[in-house]
Coordinates of C-alpha atoms and ligand atoms in Angstrom, one line a residue:
X21 CA -158.5 -13.8 114.8
X22 CA -158.1 -10.2 115.9
X23 CA -156.0 -7.9 113.7
X24 CA -154.1 -6.5 116.7
X25 CA -152.9 -9.1 119.1
X26 CA -150.9 -8.5 122.2
X27 CA -149.2 -10.6 125.0
X28 CA -147.4 -9.6 128.2
X29 CA -144.9 -11.6 130.2
X30 CA -143.0 -11.1 133.4
X31 CA -143.2 -11.6 137.1
X32 CA -143.7 -8.7 139.5
X33 CA -140.2 -9.1 141.0
X34 CA -138.6 -10.7 137.9
X35 CA -135.9 -9.0 135.8
X36 CA -138.4 -7.2 133.5
X37 CA -141.8 -7.1 132.0
X38 CA -142.0 -7.7 128.3
X39 CA -144.8 -7.3 125.8
X40 CA -145.5 -7.8 122.1
X41 CA -148.1 -6.1 120.1
X42 CA -148.6 -7.5 116.6
X43 CA -150.7 -6.1 113.7
X44 CA -149.6 -2.4 114.0
X45 CA -149.2 -1.1 110.4
X46 CA -146.1 0.7 109.1
X47 CA -145.4 4.4 109.0
X48 CA -146.7 5.6 112.4
X49 CA -144.5 7.8 114.5
X50 CA -143.7 6.2 117.9
X51 CA -141.2 7.1 120.5
X52 CA -140.3 5.9 124.0
X53 CA -141.6 9.2 125.3
X54 CA -145.1 8.3 124.1
X55 CA -144.9 5.2 126.3
X56 CA -143.2 6.7 129.3
X57 CA -145.8 9.5 129.7
X58 CA -148.5 6.9 130.3
X59 CA -146.3 4.7 132.5
X60 CA -145.8 7.7 134.7
X61 CA -149.5 8.4 134.9
X62 CA -150.1 4.8 136.0
X63 CA -147.5 5.0 138.7
X64 CA -149.1 8.0 140.3
X65 CA -152.2 8.5 142.4
X66 CA -152.7 9.0 146.1
X67 CA -152.8 5.7 148.0
X68 CA -150.1 3.7 146.2
X69 CA -147.7 1.6 148.2
X70 CA -143.9 1.6 148.6
X71 CA -143.2 -0.4 145.3
X72 CA -144.1 2.6 143.2
X73 CA -141.5 4.7 145.0
X74 CA -138.8 2.1 144.0
X75 CA -139.8 1.8 140.3
X76 CA -139.5 4.6 137.7
X77 CA -141.0 2.7 134.8
X78 CA -139.4 3.3 131.3
X79 CA -140.6 1.6 128.2
X80 CA -137.7 0.4 126.0
X81 CA -138.6 -0.3 122.4
X82 CA -136.9 -3.6 121.4
X83 CA -138.3 -4.2 117.9
X84 CA -140.8 -3.1 115.3
X85 CA -139.7 0.6 115.2
X86 CA -137.0 2.1 113.1
X87 CA -135.9 5.7 113.2
X88 CA -139.0 6.7 115.1
X89 CA -141.5 5.0 112.8
X90 CA -143.3 1.7 113.0
X91 CA -142.2 -1.0 110.5
X92 CA -145.4 -3.1 110.4
X93 CA -143.5 -5.9 112.2
X94 CA -144.3 -7.0 115.8
X95 CA -143.5 -4.2 118.3
X96 CA -141.8 -5.6 121.4
X97 CA -141.3 -3.6 124.6
X98 CA -139.4 -4.1 127.8
X99 CA -139.8 -2.4 131.3
X100 CA -137.0 -3.3 133.6
X101 CA -137.9 -3.9 137.3
X102 CA -135.6 -1.9 139.5
X103 CA -136.7 -4.1 142.4
X104 CA -135.0 -7.0 140.6
X105 CA -131.8 -6.0 142.4
X106 CA -133.3 -7.2 145.6
X107 CA -134.8 -10.4 144.1
X108 CA -132.1 -11.8 141.9
X109 CA -131.9 -15.0 143.9
X110 CA -135.5 -15.1 145.2
X111 CA -136.8 -14.9 141.6
X112 CA -133.9 -16.5 139.8
X113 CA -134.5 -18.9 136.9
X114 CA -131.7 -21.3 138.2
X115 CA -132.2 -24.3 140.3
X116 CA -129.1 -23.6 142.2
X117 CA -130.9 -20.6 143.8
X118 CA -133.9 -22.7 145.0
X119 CA -134.9 -22.2 148.6
X120 CA -133.0 -19.0 148.9
X121 CA -136.1 -17.3 150.4
X122 CA -138.9 -18.9 152.5
X123 CA -142.1 -20.1 150.7
X124 CA -145.3 -18.1 151.0
X125 CA -147.9 -20.5 152.5
X126 CA -150.6 -18.1 153.7
X127 CA -153.1 -17.4 150.9
X128 CA -154.7 -13.9 150.9
X129 CA -158.5 -13.9 150.5
X130 CA -159.4 -12.0 147.3
X131 CA -156.2 -12.9 145.5
X132 CA -155.2 -15.6 143.0
X133 CA -153.2 -17.3 145.8
X134 CA -155.2 -20.3 146.8
X135 CA -156.9 -21.2 143.5
X136 CA -153.6 -20.7 141.7
X137 CA -151.5 -22.8 144.1
X138 CA -154.0 -25.7 143.9
X139 CA -154.4 -25.4 140.1
X140 CA -150.7 -25.2 139.4
X141 CA -149.7 -27.7 142.1
X142 CA -147.3 -25.6 144.1
X143 CA -146.8 -25.2 147.9
X144 CA -145.1 -21.8 147.4
X145 CA -147.7 -19.2 146.6
X146 CA -145.0 -16.9 145.3
X147 CA -145.1 -19.0 142.1
X148 CA -148.6 -17.6 141.6
X149 CA -148.6 -14.1 143.2
X150 CA -145.7 -12.9 141.1
X151 CA -147.7 -13.2 137.9
X152 CA -151.2 -12.4 139.2
X153 CA -149.9 -9.1 140.7
X154 CA -151.1 -6.0 139.0
X155 CA -147.4 -5.1 138.3
X156 CA -148.3 -6.8 134.9
X157 CA -150.5 -3.8 134.1
X158 CA -147.5 -1.6 133.6
X159 CA -146.9 -3.5 130.3
X160 CA -150.5 -3.2 129.3
X161 CA -150.2 0.5 129.8
X162 CA -147.1 0.6 127.6
X163 CA -148.8 -1.4 124.8
X164 CA -151.9 0.7 125.2
X165 CA -149.7 3.8 124.6
X166 CA -148.8 2.4 121.2
X167 CA -152.5 1.9 120.4
X168 CA -153.3 5.5 121.6
X169 CA -150.5 6.9 119.4
X170 CA -152.0 5.2 116.3
X171 CA -155.5 6.4 117.2
X172 CA -154.3 9.9 117.9
X173 CA -153.5 10.3 114.2
X174 CA -157.2 10.0 113.5
X175 CA -158.2 12.4 116.3
X176 CA -159.4 9.6 118.6
X177 CA -158.6 10.5 122.2
X178 CA -158.9 8.1 125.1
X179 CA -159.1 9.4 128.7
X180 CA -160.4 8.6 132.1
X181 CA -161.4 10.0 135.4
X182 CA -162.1 8.7 138.9
X183 CA -165.7 9.2 140.2
X184 CA -165.6 7.2 143.4
X185 CA -163.1 6.1 146.1
X186 CA -164.7 4.2 149.0
X187 CA -167.6 6.3 150.2
X188 CA -166.3 9.6 148.6
X189 CA -168.0 10.4 145.2
X190 CA -168.0 12.7 142.3
X191 CA -171.7 12.3 141.6
X192 CA -172.3 14.1 138.3
X193 CA -173.5 11.9 135.4
X194 CA -171.0 11.0 132.6
X195 CA -171.4 13.8 130.1
X196 CA -172.7 13.2 126.6
X197 CA -170.5 15.5 124.6
X198 CA -166.8 15.2 123.5
X199 CA -165.9 18.7 124.7
X200 CA -167.3 18.1 128.2
X201 CA -165.5 14.7 128.5
X202 CA -162.2 16.3 127.5
X203 CA -162.6 19.1 130.0
X204 CA -163.2 16.6 132.8
X205 CA -160.2 14.7 131.7
X206 CA -157.9 17.8 131.8
X207 CA -159.1 18.6 135.3
X208 CA -158.6 15.0 136.5
X209 CA -155.1 15.0 135.3
X210 CA -154.3 17.7 137.9
X211 CA -155.9 15.8 140.8
X212 CA -153.9 13.4 143.0
X213 CA -156.8 10.9 142.7
X214 CA -157.5 11.7 139.1
X215 CA -161.0 13.2 140.0
X216 CA -162.2 16.3 138.0
X217 CA -163.7 18.0 141.1
X218 CA -161.7 19.7 143.9
X219 CA -164.2 19.1 146.6
X220 CA -164.6 15.4 145.7
X221 CA -160.8 15.1 145.4
X222 CA -160.4 16.3 149.0
X223 CA -163.0 13.9 150.2
X224 CA -161.3 11.0 148.4
X225 CA -157.9 11.9 149.8
X226 CA -159.5 12.1 153.3
X227 CA -161.1 8.7 152.7
X228 CA -157.7 7.2 151.7
X229 CA -156.0 8.7 154.8
X230 CA -158.7 7.2 157.0
X231 CA -158.1 3.8 155.4
X232 CA -154.4 4.1 155.9
X233 CA -154.9 4.9 159.6
X234 CA -157.3 2.0 160.1
X235 CA -155.3 -0.5 158.0
X236 CA -158.2 -0.8 155.5
X237 CA -158.0 -0.8 151.7
X238 CA -160.4 0.8 149.2
X239 CA -161.9 0.4 145.8
X240 CA -164.0 2.7 143.7
X241 CA -165.3 3.6 140.3
X242 CA -163.7 5.2 137.2
X243 CA -164.9 6.3 133.8
X244 CA -163.0 5.6 130.6
X245 CA -164.1 7.4 127.4
X246 CA -163.0 7.5 123.7
X247 CA -163.9 10.5 121.6
X248 CA -163.7 10.8 117.8
X249 CA -164.7 7.3 116.9
X250 CA -166.2 7.0 113.4
X251 CA -169.6 5.4 113.2
X252 CA -169.4 1.6 112.5
X253 CA -166.5 0.2 114.5
X254 CA -167.5 -3.3 115.7
X255 CA -170.4 -5.2 114.3
X256 CA -173.8 -6.5 115.1
X257 CA -173.4 -9.7 113.0
X258 CA -171.6 -12.0 115.4
X259 CA -171.3 -12.1 119.2
X260 CA -167.5 -11.8 119.4
X261 CA -167.4 -8.8 117.0
X262 CA -169.6 -6.6 119.2
X263 CA -167.6 -3.6 120.4
X264 CA -169.4 -3.4 123.8
X265 CA -168.7 -7.1 124.4
X266 CA -165.0 -6.6 123.5
X267 CA -164.7 -3.6 125.7
X268 CA -166.3 -5.3 128.7
X269 CA -164.0 -8.2 128.4
X270 CA -160.9 -6.0 128.1
X271 CA -161.9 -4.0 131.2
X272 CA -162.9 -7.0 133.3
X273 CA -159.6 -8.6 132.6
X274 CA -157.9 -5.9 134.7
X275 CA -157.0 -7.1 138.2
X276 CA -159.7 -6.2 140.8
X277 CA -162.2 -5.0 138.3
X278 CA -165.6 -6.6 139.1
X279 CA -168.1 -4.6 137.1
X280 CA -168.4 -2.7 133.8
X281 CA -171.2 -0.5 132.6
X282 CA -171.5 0.9 129.1
X283 CA -173.1 4.4 129.0
X284 CA -176.0 4.7 131.5
X285 CA -175.9 0.9 131.8
X286 CA -177.5 -0.1 135.1
X287 CA -179.5 3.0 135.6
X288 CA -181.3 2.3 132.2
X289 CA -182.7 -0.9 133.6
X290 CA -185.2 1.0 135.8
X291 CA -186.2 3.8 133.4
X292 CA -188.8 3.9 130.6
X293 CA -187.4 3.5 127.1
X294 CA -188.6 6.9 126.0
X295 CA -186.2 8.5 128.5
X296 CA -183.1 6.6 127.7
X297 CA -182.9 6.1 124.0
X298 CA -180.8 8.7 122.3
X299 CA -182.9 10.5 119.7
X300 CA -181.4 10.9 116.2
X301 CA -181.0 14.2 114.4
X302 CA -179.6 15.1 111.0
X303 CA -177.4 18.2 110.6
X304 CA -175.8 19.0 107.3
X305 CA -172.6 21.1 107.7
X306 CA -170.1 22.6 105.3
X307 CA -167.4 21.6 107.9
X308 CA -166.0 18.3 106.7
X309 CA -165.1 17.4 110.3
X310 CA -168.8 17.4 111.4
X311 CA -170.6 14.2 110.7
X312 CA -174.3 14.5 109.8
X313 CA -176.1 12.2 112.3
X314 CA -176.1 13.5 115.8
X315 CA -177.5 12.9 119.2
X316 CA -178.2 15.2 122.1
X317 CA -177.8 12.5 124.7
X318 CA -175.6 9.5 125.1
X319 CA -177.2 7.0 127.4
X320 CA -176.0 4.3 124.9
X321 CA -172.4 5.2 125.7
X322 CA -171.6 5.6 122.0
X323 CA -172.5 2.0 121.1
X324 CA -175.7 0.5 119.6
X325 CA -176.0 -3.0 118.2
X326 CA -172.3 -3.7 119.0
X327 CA -171.2 -0.8 116.8
X328 CA -169.9 2.7 117.5
X329 CA -172.6 5.2 116.6
X330 CA -170.4 8.3 116.3
X331 CA -171.0 9.5 119.9
X332 CA -168.2 9.2 122.5
X333 CA -167.8 5.7 123.9
X334 CA -168.1 5.9 127.6
X335 CA -167.9 3.2 130.2
X336 CA -167.7 3.0 134.0
X337 CA -165.8 0.3 135.8
X338 CA -166.0 -0.9 139.4
X339 CA -162.8 -1.9 141.3
X340 CA -163.0 -3.9 144.5
X341 CA -160.9 -2.9 147.5
X342 CA -157.2 -4.0 147.4
X343 CA -157.2 -7.5 148.9
X344 CA -153.7 -7.4 150.7
X345 CA -154.4 -6.0 154.1
X346 CA -152.2 -4.9 157.0
X347 CA -154.9 -6.2 159.3
X348 CA -155.0 -9.6 157.6
X349 CA -158.1 -11.8 157.3
X350 CA -158.5 -15.4 158.3
X351 CA -156.7 -18.0 156.1
X352 CA -155.2 -21.4 156.2
X353 CA -151.6 -22.6 155.9
X354 CA -151.5 -24.5 152.7
X355 CA -148.9 -26.9 154.1
X356 CA -150.0 -27.6 157.7
X357 CA -153.7 -26.8 157.0
X358 CA -153.8 -24.9 160.3
X359 CA -155.7 -21.6 160.6
X360 CA -153.7 -18.4 160.5
X361 CA -153.7 -14.8 159.3
X362 CA -153.2 -14.2 155.6
X363 CA -149.8 -13.0 154.3
X364 CA -149.1 -9.3 154.1
X365 CA -146.7 -8.0 151.4
X366 CA -146.0 -4.3 150.7
X367 CA -149.2 -3.1 149.1
X368 CA -151.3 -0.3 147.8
X369 CA -154.2 1.0 149.9
X370 CA -156.1 2.3 146.9
X371 CA -155.2 2.0 143.2
X372 CA -158.3 3.3 141.5
X373 CA -156.5 6.2 139.9
X374 CA -153.9 3.8 138.5
X375 CA -156.5 1.3 137.4
X376 CA -158.2 4.1 135.4
X377 CA -155.0 4.5 133.4
X378 CA -154.9 0.8 132.8
X379 CA -158.5 1.0 131.7
X380 CA -157.5 3.6 129.1
X381 CA -154.9 1.2 127.8
X382 CA -157.3 -1.7 127.4
X383 CA -159.9 0.5 125.7
X384 CA -157.2 1.8 123.3
X385 CA -156.0 -1.7 122.4
X386 CA -159.6 -2.8 121.8
X387 CA -160.5 0.2 119.7
X388 CA -157.3 0.1 117.6
X389 CA -158.2 -3.5 116.7
X390 CA -161.7 -2.5 115.7
X391 CA -160.4 0.5 113.8
X392 CA -157.8 -1.5 111.8
X393 CA -160.5 -4.1 111.1
X394 CA -162.6 -1.4 109.5
X395 CA -159.9 0.6 107.7
X396 CA -157.3 -2.1 107.5
X397 CA -154.1 -1.7 105.5
X398 CA -150.4 -2.3 105.9
X399 CA -149.3 1.3 106.0
X400 CA -150.4 4.5 107.6
X401 CA -151.1 6.0 104.1
X402 CA -153.3 3.1 103.1
X403 CA -155.3 3.4 106.3
X404 CA -155.6 7.2 105.9
X405 CA -157.0 6.7 102.4
X406 CA -159.6 4.1 103.6
X407 CA -160.5 6.3 106.6
X408 CA -161.0 9.5 104.6
X409 CA -163.0 7.8 101.9
X410 CA -165.3 6.3 104.5
X411 CA -165.8 9.7 106.1
X412 CA -166.6 11.2 102.7
X413 CA -169.1 8.4 102.2
X414 CA -170.9 9.1 105.5
X415 CA -171.2 12.8 104.7
X416 CA -172.9 12.0 101.5
X417 CA -175.0 9.0 102.8
Ligands
LIG9 C1 -153.2 -0.8 139.3 C2 -153.5 -1.9 140.3 C3 -152.8 -2.0 141.4 C4 -153.0 -3.0 142.4 N1 -152.3 -3.1 143.5 C5 -152.5 -4.0 144.4 C6 -151.7 -4.1 145.6 O1 -150.8 -3.3 145.8 N2 -152.0 -5.2 146.4 C7 -153.0 -6.1 146.2 O2 -153.2 -6.9 147.0 N3 -153.8 -6.0 145.1 C8 -153.5 -5.0 144.2 N4 -154.3 -4.9 143.1 C9 -155.4 -5.9 142.9 C10 -155.0 -7.3 142.7 O3 -154.0 -7.4 141.7 C11 -156.2 -8.2 142.4 O4 -157.2 -8.0 143.3 C12 -155.7 -9.7 142.4 O5 -154.8 -9.9 141.4 C13 -156.9 -10.7 142.3 O6 -157.6 -10.6 141.1 P1 -159.1 -10.2 141.0 O7 -159.3 -9.1 142.1 O8 -159.3 -9.7 139.7 O9 -159.9 -11.4 141.4 C14 -154.1 -3.9 142.1 C15 -154.9 -3.8 141.0 C16 -154.6 -2.8 140.0 C17 -155.4 -2.7 138.8

């Protein structure tokens, strides 16, 4: 069983999203502001639809925190849906409100609509789409912000940037070094599409504008990285303890993500081994912050044998285009079985910048689990002791 477990609940137009993260030790500072900053980052990005103009997501801490510090008990959060005002009957839990809005019967290709309706035996696709919607990712981001806050106490930073939207690219390879990654992250934070390069940003915005004009939608690629990880998170000894496997699952679980690459991933498949293994060097330093084993390259994306190797963890994720289309594709009425055009419901045209923020959250939740598995304890102080003694051990190894 993982040390850190989390669950989300809530429908897209329901009253609220709720989430629980269990396994966070006591004594860590946590405020609603820590959560809201990331919620705001997820809501932004050029190409989002009308829903994001309605919502102004705020994370409310319901339990597990007292006077600004974690208690060690489950932390539960709530994000109220402002749009609930318009859906109180349509999404009501009471039988007396049934049939207050028409059923959705036109499944959208690329969505959970058809398989979900058949599997859960419903003739109203709203029963499915409300939960399959990526609105759920707001709560993942809130829970991820809790994980990031814990990791920040150990100088672990998790960030992201967008490197492709449709045909517009930022083509530079993912850098190997912490400093370079952090610099790209700072630049990306200023871009409307979360891309570190101005020219590429302009091309991406133009690409989205073209898609809006032509009633298309777009996907893309984004990079998520984690710096400051101590060597040895994860393990080689069992398939489900491998950090790269856990990260891939976490990222693939995000709506519309269809590919994940750790480090130089796919490119390595066509290169000779001598060019893509990261050579090992030893550098003794009087600075206790500098760990002795170093690499000049990072094709491995900071993970070897399922374990963090001390270099930044880097991964690239591929997001498919948004499936809800203004110019809808062919579908079939699930009641009459007649051919018709798929349903259109207010939708994003491109959500790659937002998905990158969700990616950060999933990476943070995965890494905080691996971190607490390695340095486990019930309180911040206990974990700090374990962490510091491990670092001292590595320096003398
Ligand atoms: C941040 C984010 C926002 C999204 N916004 C939309 C949207 O507005 N409309 C839509 O049809 N799909 C949107 N998606 C994608 C769908 O949720 C996703 O394609 C769908 O649930 C089917 O799941 P699958 O693509 O993983 O198979 C979004 C995904 C993410 C990560």
